[in-house]
Structures are given as C-alpha cells and as structure tokens.
Amino acid sequence: VEQTLKENPNCKPKEILEEIHRVHGITLSYKQAWRGKERIMAAMRGSFEEGYRLLPQYCAQVKRTNPGSIASVYGNPSDNCFQRLFISFQASIYGFLNACRPLLGLDRTYLKSKYLGTLLLATGFDGDGALFPLAFGVVDEESDDNWMWFLSELHNLLEINTENMPRLTILSDRQQGIVDGVDANFPTAFHGFCMCHLSDSFRKEFNNTMLVNLLWEAANALTIIEFEAKVFEIEEISQDAAYWIRRVPPRLWATAYFEGQRFGHTTANIVEALNSWILEASGLPIIQMMESIRRQLMTWFNDRRETSLQ
C-alpha cells in the first residue's frame, strides 16, 4: 500500500480495502484500512501530533532563514495544547506595502486533517489583479475570538512595517466576528461585503438566475440612478427580493454608494481561487501544510517576476 500512497496520498481507505481484496482476496474492515493508511502516512511524513510539537522550532526557523517574516504559535493557557498559529512571509509583507493597493480580502477554509481546525487568510491583489496572499492564521475553530486575534496580529504586522499605515479597504462576508475585529483594529478602514458571499446568500434565498444577475449589475452600477434602476427591475420581478436587498445597506456592497476605494474589486473570493492547491494542503500535518503554502507562494512570486521582466 505504501507505494500507492506515495503516488496518491489522497487515496481513501475504501479504495485500499477494495484493492487488497481484488489483488489478494483478503477482506479488511474499513477501520483496518484507515489505521494502516494512518501508520504509513505517519512513517512517510511524520505524525500530526509531531507536527504540532515541532511548531515552535518551525516558527524560529522561518524567522531565522527569512528575516522580516512573522511566525508565532500560541498554546491554550490551561493545558498548553495548540490554539493558534500566525505566519506572514517577508516577501508578502514587503510586496503588499510597496506594490499593492490598500485593499485586503478576508476569508477562511476548513482543514481536513486529523484535528481539523480552520485556516484564516488575508490577501491583497497585485498590479495585475491576481491574488497576493499576505497572512495566514491556523486556529482550532472559527470563532469571534479567533477573528479578533487574527485581525489584531494583522494590525501589528502593518503597524511595525510602516509609519503611516494606509487607509485600508477590507472585503469579507461581514460576519459579526470579522466586523468587530475590523472595527477594533482598523477603525478607519472601509469594510465592504465581498459580493460572492452576498450573492450566494441571495441565491439560496431566491434561486433565480435573473435576479442574481440583476443584483450583480446593481453592485457594479457606477451611479446612484443606475443602481436604483436595477433595484427597481428586481422589484418588478419579486417584491421580496427587493426587500431583502434594501435591508443590506448599499454603502456596504454597491459601488455607487461605497465610501472607500474598491479599485474595481467587488469580490474577495480567495478560497475559490486558491481551492485547487489549498484543498490538497489542508489534509496534511500542520508544518507540511505551511510548507506547501510557502512553496506555492514562492512559485507564484517567481513566475510573476519572470513574466514582468518580459
């Protein structure tokens, strides 16, 4: 089985037991296949437990080998078990402060490793409009407290790296924990809805493609007259949909009313854009996951550098 797992670490226990039955005629239980896979994966890449234990050393190595990076791990005060990890690589910090617009998207993705947890992300956008990840947080669960902590780490990162912190525009799904965290740490920031999150909620409620398209047109309208005309079109199709929209203040999502600068970005659908490689990394032990992210950033930044030199 080891060779199979080397070639395809995502091979499922069910596939393993079917293969063993096919080749050897032996019937395994699901649990046997699961435990066998766990044992082989631990031998190949270290156990999940060992990953958490080595995190302080990993953070020290990141800071030593990549000066200017921020890497901090925090344990639970009561039992010293893992609680939070914050990492931002120097290249991301330098690039964001010197070459990106003052725009940040916030998002999260749920981890699929043995102990689950959540990866919190803050990303900028480079001059070509591509995602430019700035910081990563790994937390035991998504909660208001953990968002407050992540945003305070983000504030400290920006504060120590620039005398005059730019007045940011932040895009998110504006759930309560994020709203409170932004208010506390970035009181002057403009905080708008990411239209992907808003339109997903709207679609769940009304499931009508024409209404969803009109919502996007209203969001992108450049004048208040144009915006109101789109909302009126929605009202003609569904009074309920128009009522739903009017309950969300337009200054939080509509370009015509937004007080800050979105620089043409109405969405921060970070996780969708990163999903292909984040999905693969999200099942790994924590250090391998962070290394997978670091390698991906290195590849991206290098590819972009080469492209821009042409």
Short mmCIF file of N, CA and C in Angstrom, two decimals, residues 128-294:
data_model
loop_
_atom_site.label_atom_id
_atom_site.label_comp_id
_atom_site.label_asym_id
_atom_site.label_seq_id
_atom_site.Cartn_x
_atom_site.Cartn_y
_atom_site.Cartn_z
N ASP A 128 -1.59 43.28 -11.30
CA ASP A 128 -2.23 42.57 -12.41
C ASP A 128 -3.60 42.05 -12.00
N GLY A 129 -4.00 42.37 -10.76
CA GLY A 129 -5.31 41.92 -10.27
C GLY A 129 -5.29 40.51 -9.69
N ALA A 130 -4.09 39.87 -9.67
CA ALA A 130 -4.01 38.49 -9.14
C ALA A 130 -3.93 38.54 -7.61
N LEU A 131 -4.35 37.44 -6.98
CA LEU A 131 -4.29 37.37 -5.52
C LEU A 131 -2.85 37.45 -5.04
N PHE A 132 -2.65 38.18 -3.94
CA PHE A 132 -1.32 38.35 -3.36
C PHE A 132 -1.43 38.06 -1.86
N PRO A 133 -1.35 36.76 -1.47
CA PRO A 133 -1.57 36.42 -0.06
C PRO A 133 -0.60 37.12 0.88
N LEU A 134 -1.16 37.67 1.96
CA LEU A 134 -0.36 38.43 2.92
C LEU A 134 -0.13 37.66 4.21
N ALA A 135 -1.17 37.05 4.77
CA ALA A 135 -1.01 36.40 6.08
C ALA A 135 -1.94 35.20 6.22
N PHE A 136 -1.49 34.25 7.05
CA PHE A 136 -2.25 33.02 7.29
C PHE A 136 -2.36 32.80 8.79
N GLY A 137 -3.53 32.38 9.23
CA GLY A 137 -3.70 32.00 10.63
C GLY A 137 -4.31 30.61 10.68
N VAL A 138 -3.77 29.75 11.53
CA VAL A 138 -4.41 28.45 11.76
C VAL A 138 -4.98 28.48 13.17
N VAL A 139 -6.27 28.19 13.31
CA VAL A 139 -6.92 28.25 14.62
C VAL A 139 -7.70 26.96 14.86
N ASP A 140 -7.98 26.68 16.15
CA ASP A 140 -8.68 25.44 16.47
C ASP A 140 -10.10 25.43 15.90
N GLU A 141 -10.73 26.62 15.82
CA GLU A 141 -12.08 26.70 15.24
C GLU A 141 -12.32 28.14 14.80
N GLU A 142 -13.30 28.33 13.93
CA GLU A 142 -13.65 29.70 13.53
C GLU A 142 -14.56 30.26 14.63
N SER A 143 -14.13 31.37 15.24
CA SER A 143 -14.94 31.97 16.30
C SER A 143 -14.68 33.47 16.29
N ASP A 144 -15.54 34.23 16.96
CA ASP A 144 -15.35 35.68 17.04
C ASP A 144 -13.99 36.00 17.67
N ASP A 145 -13.63 35.25 18.73
CA ASP A 145 -12.34 35.46 19.42
C ASP A 145 -11.17 35.27 18.48
N ASN A 146 -11.25 34.19 17.68
CA ASN A 146 -10.13 33.90 16.78
C ASN A 146 -10.01 34.92 15.66
N TRP A 147 -11.13 35.44 15.17
CA TRP A 147 -11.05 36.51 14.16
C TRP A 147 -10.47 37.78 14.78
N MET A 148 -10.88 38.08 16.02
CA MET A 148 -10.34 39.27 16.71
C MET A 148 -8.83 39.14 16.85
N TRP A 149 -8.38 37.94 17.26
CA TRP A 149 -6.93 37.71 17.41
C TRP A 149 -6.22 37.86 16.05
N PHE A 150 -6.76 37.25 14.99
CA PHE A 150 -6.11 37.28 13.67
C PHE A 150 -5.99 38.72 13.17
N LEU A 151 -7.05 39.50 13.36
CA LEU A 151 -7.03 40.89 12.87
C LEU A 151 -6.10 41.75 13.72
N SER A 152 -5.94 41.43 15.00
CA SER A 152 -5.01 42.22 15.82
C SER A 152 -3.56 41.88 15.41
N GLU A 153 -3.29 40.60 15.05
CA GLU A 153 -1.95 40.23 14.54
C GLU A 153 -1.68 40.95 13.21
N LEU A 154 -2.71 41.04 12.39
CA LEU A 154 -2.59 41.69 11.09
C LEU A 154 -2.29 43.19 11.28
N HIS A 155 -2.96 43.78 12.26
CA HIS A 155 -2.75 45.20 12.56
C HIS A 155 -1.31 45.42 13.02
N ASN A 156 -0.82 44.55 13.92
CA ASN A 156 0.56 44.69 14.42
C ASN A 156 1.56 44.56 13.28
N LEU A 157 1.31 43.63 12.38
CA LEU A 157 2.19 43.41 11.23
C LEU A 157 2.31 44.68 10.38
N LEU A 158 1.17 45.31 10.10
CA LEU A 158 1.18 46.51 9.25
C LEU A 158 1.77 47.70 10.00
N GLU A 159 1.51 47.75 11.30
CA GLU A 159 1.94 48.91 12.10
C GLU A 159 3.45 48.96 12.25
N ILE A 160 4.07 47.77 12.45
CA ILE A 160 5.53 47.80 12.66
C ILE A 160 6.28 47.96 11.34
N ASN A 161 5.57 47.80 10.23
CA ASN A 161 6.27 47.86 8.94
C ASN A 161 6.06 49.18 8.19
N THR A 162 5.27 50.06 8.73
CA THR A 162 5.08 51.33 8.03
C THR A 162 4.69 52.41 9.01
N GLU A 163 5.26 53.59 8.85
CA GLU A 163 4.95 54.69 9.79
C GLU A 163 3.50 55.12 9.58
N ASN A 164 3.11 55.27 8.33
CA ASN A 164 1.72 55.70 8.08
C ASN A 164 0.96 54.56 7.42
N MET A 165 0.24 53.80 8.27
CA MET A 165 -0.50 52.67 7.73
C MET A 165 -1.53 53.16 6.74
N PRO A 166 -1.60 52.54 5.55
CA PRO A 166 -2.58 53.03 4.57
C PRO A 166 -4.00 52.85 5.09
N ARG A 167 -4.91 53.72 4.63
CA ARG A 167 -6.32 53.55 4.99
C ARG A 167 -6.89 52.43 4.12
N LEU A 168 -7.13 51.31 4.75
CA LEU A 168 -7.46 50.11 4.00
C LEU A 168 -8.91 50.04 3.57
N THR A 169 -9.14 49.30 2.49
CA THR A 169 -10.48 48.80 2.17
C THR A 169 -10.42 47.30 2.41
N ILE A 170 -11.38 46.81 3.19
CA ILE A 170 -11.40 45.38 3.53
C ILE A 170 -12.68 44.77 2.99
N LEU A 171 -12.55 43.62 2.34
CA LEU A 171 -13.73 42.90 1.81
C LEU A 171 -13.85 41.56 2.53
N SER A 172 -15.06 41.23 2.98
CA SER A 172 -15.28 39.95 3.67
C SER A 172 -16.76 39.59 3.58
N ASP A 173 -17.15 38.50 4.26
CA ASP A 173 -18.59 38.19 4.31
C ASP A 173 -19.27 38.95 5.46
N ARG A 174 -18.50 39.81 6.13
CA ARG A 174 -19.02 40.69 7.19
C ARG A 174 -19.80 39.93 8.27
N GLN A 175 -19.30 38.73 8.62
CA GLN A 175 -19.94 38.07 9.77
C GLN A 175 -19.49 38.81 11.03
N GLN A 176 -20.25 38.64 12.12
CA GLN A 176 -20.08 39.50 13.29
C GLN A 176 -18.65 39.55 13.83
N GLY A 177 -17.99 38.37 13.91
CA GLY A 177 -16.62 38.33 14.44
C GLY A 177 -15.66 39.17 13.62
N ILE A 178 -15.83 39.15 12.29
CA ILE A 178 -14.94 39.93 11.41
C ILE A 178 -15.26 41.43 11.55
N VAL A 179 -16.54 41.76 11.59
CA VAL A 179 -16.94 43.17 11.73
C VAL A 179 -16.35 43.77 13.00
N ASP A 180 -16.48 43.03 14.13
CA ASP A 180 -15.95 43.53 15.41
C ASP A 180 -14.43 43.64 15.36
N GLY A 181 -13.78 42.64 14.75
CA GLY A 181 -12.31 42.64 14.66
C GLY A 181 -11.79 43.80 13.82
N VAL A 182 -12.48 44.09 12.71
CA VAL A 182 -12.08 45.21 11.84
C VAL A 182 -12.31 46.54 12.56
N ASP A 183 -13.48 46.67 13.21
CA ASP A 183 -13.78 47.91 13.95
C ASP A 183 -12.74 48.19 15.03
N ALA A 184 -12.31 47.13 15.72
CA ALA A 184 -11.35 47.31 16.83
C ALA A 184 -9.94 47.59 16.33
N ASN A 185 -9.53 46.93 15.24
CA ASN A 185 -8.13 47.01 14.81
C ASN A 185 -7.87 47.95 13.64
N PHE A 186 -8.91 48.17 12.82
CA PHE A 186 -8.76 49.07 11.67
C PHE A 186 -9.94 50.05 11.65
N PRO A 187 -10.02 50.90 12.68
CA PRO A 187 -11.22 51.75 12.81
C PRO A 187 -11.45 52.68 11.63
N THR A 188 -10.39 53.02 10.88
CA THR A 188 -10.59 53.95 9.75
C THR A 188 -10.81 53.22 8.43
N ALA A 189 -10.76 51.88 8.47
CA ALA A 189 -10.89 51.12 7.21
C ALA A 189 -12.32 51.17 6.68
N PHE A 190 -12.46 51.06 5.38
CA PHE A 190 -13.78 50.88 4.75
C PHE A 190 -13.99 49.37 4.66
N HIS A 191 -15.10 48.89 5.20
CA HIS A 191 -15.31 47.45 5.27
C HIS A 191 -16.56 47.07 4.48
N GLY A 192 -16.35 46.45 3.32
CA GLY A 192 -17.48 46.12 2.46
C GLY A 192 -17.71 44.63 2.33
N PHE A 193 -18.91 44.28 1.84
CA PHE A 193 -19.21 42.89 1.56
C PHE A 193 -18.44 42.41 0.35
N CYS A 194 -17.93 41.19 0.42
CA CYS A 194 -17.47 40.52 -0.79
C CYS A 194 -18.74 40.07 -1.52
N MET A 195 -18.89 40.48 -2.76
CA MET A 195 -20.13 40.20 -3.50
C MET A 195 -20.39 38.69 -3.69
N CYS A 196 -19.33 37.88 -3.70
CA CYS A 196 -19.55 36.43 -3.83
C CYS A 196 -20.37 35.91 -2.67
N HIS A 197 -20.00 36.33 -1.45
CA HIS A 197 -20.71 35.87 -0.26
C HIS A 197 -22.15 36.40 -0.27
N LEU A 198 -22.30 37.68 -0.64
CA LEU A 198 -23.64 38.29 -0.64
C LEU A 198 -24.54 37.61 -1.67
N SER A 199 -24.00 37.38 -2.87
CA SER A 199 -24.84 36.79 -3.92
C SER A 199 -25.16 35.33 -3.62
N ASP A 200 -24.24 34.62 -2.91
CA ASP A 200 -24.53 33.24 -2.50
C ASP A 200 -25.73 33.20 -1.55
N SER A 201 -25.74 34.12 -0.58
CA SER A 201 -26.87 34.18 0.37
C SER A 201 -28.17 34.50 -0.38
N PHE A 202 -28.06 35.45 -1.32
CA PHE A 202 -29.22 35.88 -2.10
C PHE A 202 -29.76 34.72 -2.96
N ARG A 203 -28.82 33.98 -3.56
CA ARG A 203 -29.20 32.84 -4.42
C ARG A 203 -29.90 31.75 -3.60
N LYS A 204 -29.38 31.49 -2.37
CA LYS A 204 -30.02 30.48 -1.51
C LYS A 204 -31.45 30.88 -1.19
N GLU A 205 -31.66 32.18 -1.03
CA GLU A 205 -32.98 32.68 -0.65
C GLU A 205 -33.96 32.63 -1.83
N PHE A 206 -33.49 33.01 -3.03
CA PHE A 206 -34.43 33.20 -4.15
C PHE A 206 -34.20 32.27 -5.35
N ASN A 207 -32.99 31.70 -5.47
CA ASN A 207 -32.70 30.72 -6.52
C ASN A 207 -33.27 31.11 -7.89
N ASN A 208 -32.93 32.33 -8.32
CA ASN A 208 -33.39 32.81 -9.62
C ASN A 208 -32.21 33.51 -10.29
N THR A 209 -31.73 32.91 -11.39
CA THR A 209 -30.51 33.42 -12.04
C THR A 209 -30.68 34.87 -12.50
N MET A 210 -31.87 35.20 -13.01
CA MET A 210 -32.09 36.57 -13.50
C MET A 210 -31.96 37.58 -12.35
N LEU A 211 -32.52 37.23 -11.18
CA LEU A 211 -32.42 38.12 -10.01
C LEU A 211 -30.96 38.26 -9.56
N VAL A 212 -30.23 37.15 -9.56
CA VAL A 212 -28.81 37.19 -9.14
C VAL A 212 -28.02 38.08 -10.10
N ASN A 213 -28.28 37.94 -11.41
CA ASN A 213 -27.58 38.79 -12.39
C ASN A 213 -27.88 40.26 -12.17
N LEU A 214 -29.14 40.57 -11.87
CA LEU A 214 -29.52 41.97 -11.62
C LEU A 214 -28.85 42.50 -10.34
N LEU A 215 -28.70 41.62 -9.34
CA LEU A 215 -28.01 42.02 -8.10
C LEU A 215 -26.57 42.44 -8.42
N TRP A 216 -25.89 41.62 -9.25
CA TRP A 216 -24.51 41.95 -9.65
C TRP A 216 -24.47 43.26 -10.44
N GLU A 217 -25.44 43.44 -11.33
CA GLU A 217 -25.47 44.68 -12.11
C GLU A 217 -25.68 45.89 -11.20
N ALA A 218 -26.52 45.72 -10.19
CA ALA A 218 -26.73 46.81 -9.22
C ALA A 218 -25.44 47.09 -8.46
N ALA A 219 -24.73 46.03 -8.07
CA ALA A 219 -23.47 46.19 -7.32
C ALA A 219 -22.43 46.95 -8.13
N ASN A 220 -22.39 46.66 -9.44
CA ASN A 220 -21.37 47.28 -10.29
C ASN A 220 -21.79 48.62 -10.90
N ALA A 221 -23.05 49.02 -10.68
CA ALA A 221 -23.53 50.30 -11.24
C ALA A 221 -22.68 51.45 -10.70
N LEU A 222 -22.33 52.38 -11.58
CA LEU A 222 -21.41 53.46 -11.18
C LEU A 222 -22.15 54.69 -10.65
N THR A 223 -23.45 54.80 -10.92
CA THR A 223 -24.18 55.97 -10.41
C THR A 223 -25.39 55.50 -9.61
N ILE A 224 -25.85 56.36 -8.72
CA ILE A 224 -27.00 56.02 -7.87
C ILE A 224 -28.25 55.81 -8.72
N ILE A 225 -28.41 56.62 -9.78
CA ILE A 225 -29.59 56.49 -10.66
C ILE A 225 -29.62 55.09 -11.30
N GLU A 226 -28.43 54.68 -11.79
CA GLU A 226 -28.31 53.37 -12.43
C GLU A 226 -28.59 52.25 -11.41
N PHE A 227 -28.05 52.44 -10.21
CA PHE A 227 -28.26 51.46 -9.12
C PHE A 227 -29.75 51.30 -8.83
N GLU A 228 -30.44 52.45 -8.63
CA GLU A 228 -31.86 52.41 -8.27
C GLU A 228 -32.69 51.78 -9.39
N ALA A 229 -32.27 52.02 -10.65
CA ALA A 229 -32.99 51.43 -11.79
C ALA A 229 -32.91 49.90 -11.73
N LYS A 230 -31.73 49.38 -11.35
CA LYS A 230 -31.55 47.92 -11.26
C LYS A 230 -32.40 47.34 -10.13
N VAL A 231 -32.42 48.04 -8.98
CA VAL A 231 -33.22 47.56 -7.84
C VAL A 231 -34.71 47.58 -8.21
N PHE A 232 -35.10 48.59 -9.00
CA PHE A 232 -36.49 48.69 -9.45
C PHE A 232 -36.84 47.49 -10.35
N GLU A 233 -35.88 47.10 -11.22
CA GLU A 233 -36.10 45.92 -12.08
C GLU A 233 -36.29 44.66 -11.23
N ILE A 234 -35.49 44.57 -10.16
CA ILE A 234 -35.63 43.42 -9.24
C ILE A 234 -37.01 43.44 -8.60
N GLU A 235 -37.44 44.63 -8.19
CA GLU A 235 -38.73 44.79 -7.51
C GLU A 235 -39.88 44.34 -8.42
N GLU A 236 -39.73 44.62 -9.71
CA GLU A 236 -40.80 44.24 -10.64
C GLU A 236 -40.92 42.72 -10.77
N ILE A 237 -39.79 42.02 -10.55
CA ILE A 237 -39.82 40.55 -10.62
C ILE A 237 -40.26 39.98 -9.27
N SER A 238 -39.71 40.52 -8.19
CA SER A 238 -40.01 39.98 -6.86
C SER A 238 -39.89 41.07 -5.80
N GLN A 239 -41.00 41.38 -5.17
CA GLN A 239 -41.01 42.38 -4.08
C GLN A 239 -40.15 41.89 -2.92
N ASP A 240 -40.24 40.58 -2.64
CA ASP A 240 -39.47 40.02 -1.52
C ASP A 240 -37.97 40.19 -1.73
N ALA A 241 -37.53 39.95 -2.99
CA ALA A 241 -36.10 40.07 -3.29
C ALA A 241 -35.64 41.52 -3.12
N ALA A 242 -36.47 42.46 -3.57
CA ALA A 242 -36.13 43.89 -3.42
C ALA A 242 -36.06 44.27 -1.94
N TYR A 243 -36.98 43.71 -1.15
CA TYR A 243 -36.99 43.99 0.30
C TYR A 243 -35.72 43.43 0.94
N TRP A 244 -35.34 42.20 0.52
CA TRP A 244 -34.12 41.56 1.04
C TRP A 244 -32.90 42.44 0.77
N ILE A 245 -32.84 42.97 -0.46
CA ILE A 245 -31.69 43.81 -0.85
C ILE A 245 -31.66 45.11 -0.06
N ARG A 246 -32.83 45.71 0.10
CA ARG A 246 -32.87 47.02 0.77
C ARG A 246 -32.52 46.91 2.26
N ARG A 247 -32.60 45.68 2.80
CA ARG A 247 -32.22 45.51 4.20
C ARG A 247 -30.70 45.52 4.39
N VAL A 248 -29.94 45.35 3.31
CA VAL A 248 -28.48 45.39 3.39
C VAL A 248 -28.03 46.78 2.92
N PRO A 249 -27.49 47.62 3.82
CA PRO A 249 -27.14 48.99 3.41
C PRO A 249 -26.26 49.01 2.17
N PRO A 250 -26.65 49.76 1.12
CA PRO A 250 -25.88 49.73 -0.15
C PRO A 250 -24.45 50.24 0.01
N ARG A 251 -24.17 51.06 1.04
CA ARG A 251 -22.79 51.56 1.22
C ARG A 251 -21.82 50.42 1.55
N LEU A 252 -22.39 49.24 1.91
CA LEU A 252 -21.53 48.09 2.25
C LEU A 252 -21.23 47.21 1.03
N TRP A 253 -21.93 47.42 -0.09
CA TRP A 253 -21.70 46.49 -1.21
C TRP A 253 -21.83 47.11 -2.59
N ALA A 254 -22.54 48.23 -2.72
CA ALA A 254 -22.77 48.80 -4.06
C ALA A 254 -21.69 49.83 -4.39
N THR A 255 -21.08 49.69 -5.55
CA THR A 255 -20.00 50.60 -5.97
C THR A 255 -20.45 52.07 -5.91
N ALA A 256 -21.69 52.33 -6.32
CA ALA A 256 -22.18 53.72 -6.37
C ALA A 256 -22.25 54.37 -4.99
N TYR A 257 -22.45 53.56 -3.95
CA TYR A 257 -22.59 54.11 -2.59
C TYR A 257 -21.35 53.90 -1.72
N PHE A 258 -20.46 53.01 -2.15
CA PHE A 258 -19.33 52.63 -1.29
C PHE A 258 -18.43 53.85 -1.03
N GLU A 259 -18.11 54.09 0.25
CA GLU A 259 -17.40 55.34 0.58
C GLU A 259 -15.90 55.23 0.34
N GLY A 260 -15.37 54.01 0.38
CA GLY A 260 -13.93 53.85 0.16
C GLY A 260 -13.62 53.56 -1.29
N GLN A 261 -12.43 53.00 -1.52
CA GLN A 261 -12.00 52.62 -2.87
C GLN A 261 -11.93 51.10 -2.96
N ARG A 262 -12.67 50.51 -3.90
CA ARG A 262 -12.56 49.06 -4.11
C ARG A 262 -11.60 48.75 -5.25
N PHE A 263 -11.15 49.75 -5.97
CA PHE A 263 -10.20 49.57 -7.07
C PHE A 263 -10.70 48.53 -8.08
N GLY A 264 -12.00 48.53 -8.32
CA GLY A 264 -12.56 47.61 -9.31
C GLY A 264 -12.80 46.20 -8.80
N HIS A 265 -12.49 45.94 -7.53
CA HIS A 265 -12.72 44.60 -6.97
C HIS A 265 -14.01 44.58 -6.17
N THR A 266 -14.98 43.80 -6.61
CA THR A 266 -16.20 43.67 -5.80
C THR A 266 -16.15 42.37 -5.00
N THR A 267 -15.22 41.49 -5.34
CA THR A 267 -15.17 40.20 -4.65
C THR A 267 -13.80 39.95 -4.04
N ALA A 268 -13.80 39.09 -3.02
CA ALA A 268 -12.53 38.61 -2.46
C ALA A 268 -12.69 37.10 -2.32
N ASN A 269 -13.10 36.44 -3.42
CA ASN A 269 -13.37 35.00 -3.34
C ASN A 269 -12.06 34.23 -3.32
N ILE A 270 -11.34 34.44 -2.21
CA ILE A 270 -9.98 33.93 -2.08
C ILE A 270 -9.97 32.40 -2.13
N VAL A 271 -10.84 31.82 -1.29
CA VAL A 271 -10.79 30.36 -1.15
C VAL A 271 -11.09 29.68 -2.47
N GLU A 272 -12.06 30.22 -3.23
CA GLU A 272 -12.37 29.62 -4.53
C GLU A 272 -11.16 29.68 -5.44
N ALA A 273 -10.46 30.80 -5.41
CA ALA A 273 -9.30 30.97 -6.29
C ALA A 273 -8.14 30.07 -5.85
N LEU A 274 -8.02 29.84 -4.54
CA LEU A 274 -6.89 29.05 -4.05
C LEU A 274 -7.23 27.58 -3.89
N ASN A 275 -8.53 27.25 -4.04
CA ASN A 275 -9.01 25.93 -3.64
C ASN A 275 -8.19 24.76 -4.16
N SER A 276 -7.78 24.83 -5.44
CA SER A 276 -7.13 23.65 -6.03
C SER A 276 -5.93 23.21 -5.19
N TRP A 277 -5.04 24.14 -4.82
CA TRP A 277 -3.86 23.69 -4.06
C TRP A 277 -4.08 23.75 -2.55
N ILE A 278 -4.95 24.65 -2.08
CA ILE A 278 -5.23 24.69 -0.63
C ILE A 278 -5.91 23.39 -0.21
N LEU A 279 -6.80 22.88 -1.05
CA LEU A 279 -7.50 21.62 -0.74
C LEU A 279 -6.51 20.50 -0.48
N GLU A 280 -5.52 20.42 -1.35
CA GLU A 280 -4.52 19.37 -1.21
C GLU A 280 -3.73 19.54 0.07
N ALA A 281 -3.37 20.80 0.37
CA ALA A 281 -2.55 21.07 1.56
C ALA A 281 -3.34 20.90 2.85
N SER A 282 -4.67 21.10 2.78
CA SER A 282 -5.46 21.18 4.01
C SER A 282 -5.60 19.84 4.74
N GLY A 283 -5.17 18.73 4.10
CA GLY A 283 -5.24 17.44 4.79
C GLY A 283 -3.90 17.03 5.39
N LEU A 284 -2.87 17.86 5.22
CA LEU A 284 -1.52 17.50 5.67
C LEU A 284 -1.31 17.87 7.14
N PRO A 285 -0.30 17.25 7.79
CA PRO A 285 0.10 17.75 9.12
C PRO A 285 0.48 19.22 9.00
N ILE A 286 0.38 19.95 10.12
CA ILE A 286 0.39 21.43 10.07
C ILE A 286 1.67 22.02 9.45
N ILE A 287 2.84 21.44 9.75
CA ILE A 287 4.08 22.01 9.19
C ILE A 287 4.14 21.76 7.68
N GLN A 288 3.77 20.53 7.27
CA GLN A 288 3.75 20.25 5.82
C GLN A 288 2.77 21.17 5.11
N MET A 289 1.66 21.46 5.76
CA MET A 289 0.67 22.35 5.13
C MET A 289 1.27 23.75 4.93
N MET A 290 1.92 24.28 5.97
CA MET A 290 2.52 25.62 5.85
C MET A 290 3.65 25.62 4.82
N GLU A 291 4.39 24.52 4.75
CA GLU A 291 5.47 24.42 3.76
C GLU A 291 4.90 24.37 2.34
N SER A 292 3.79 23.67 2.20
CA SER A 292 3.13 23.59 0.89
C SER A 292 2.68 24.99 0.47
N ILE A 293 2.14 25.76 1.41
CA ILE A 293 1.72 27.13 1.13
C ILE A 293 2.93 28.00 0.76
N ARG A 294 4.00 27.85 1.54
CA ARG A 294 5.21 28.66 1.29
C ARG A 294 5.78 28.37 -0.10
#
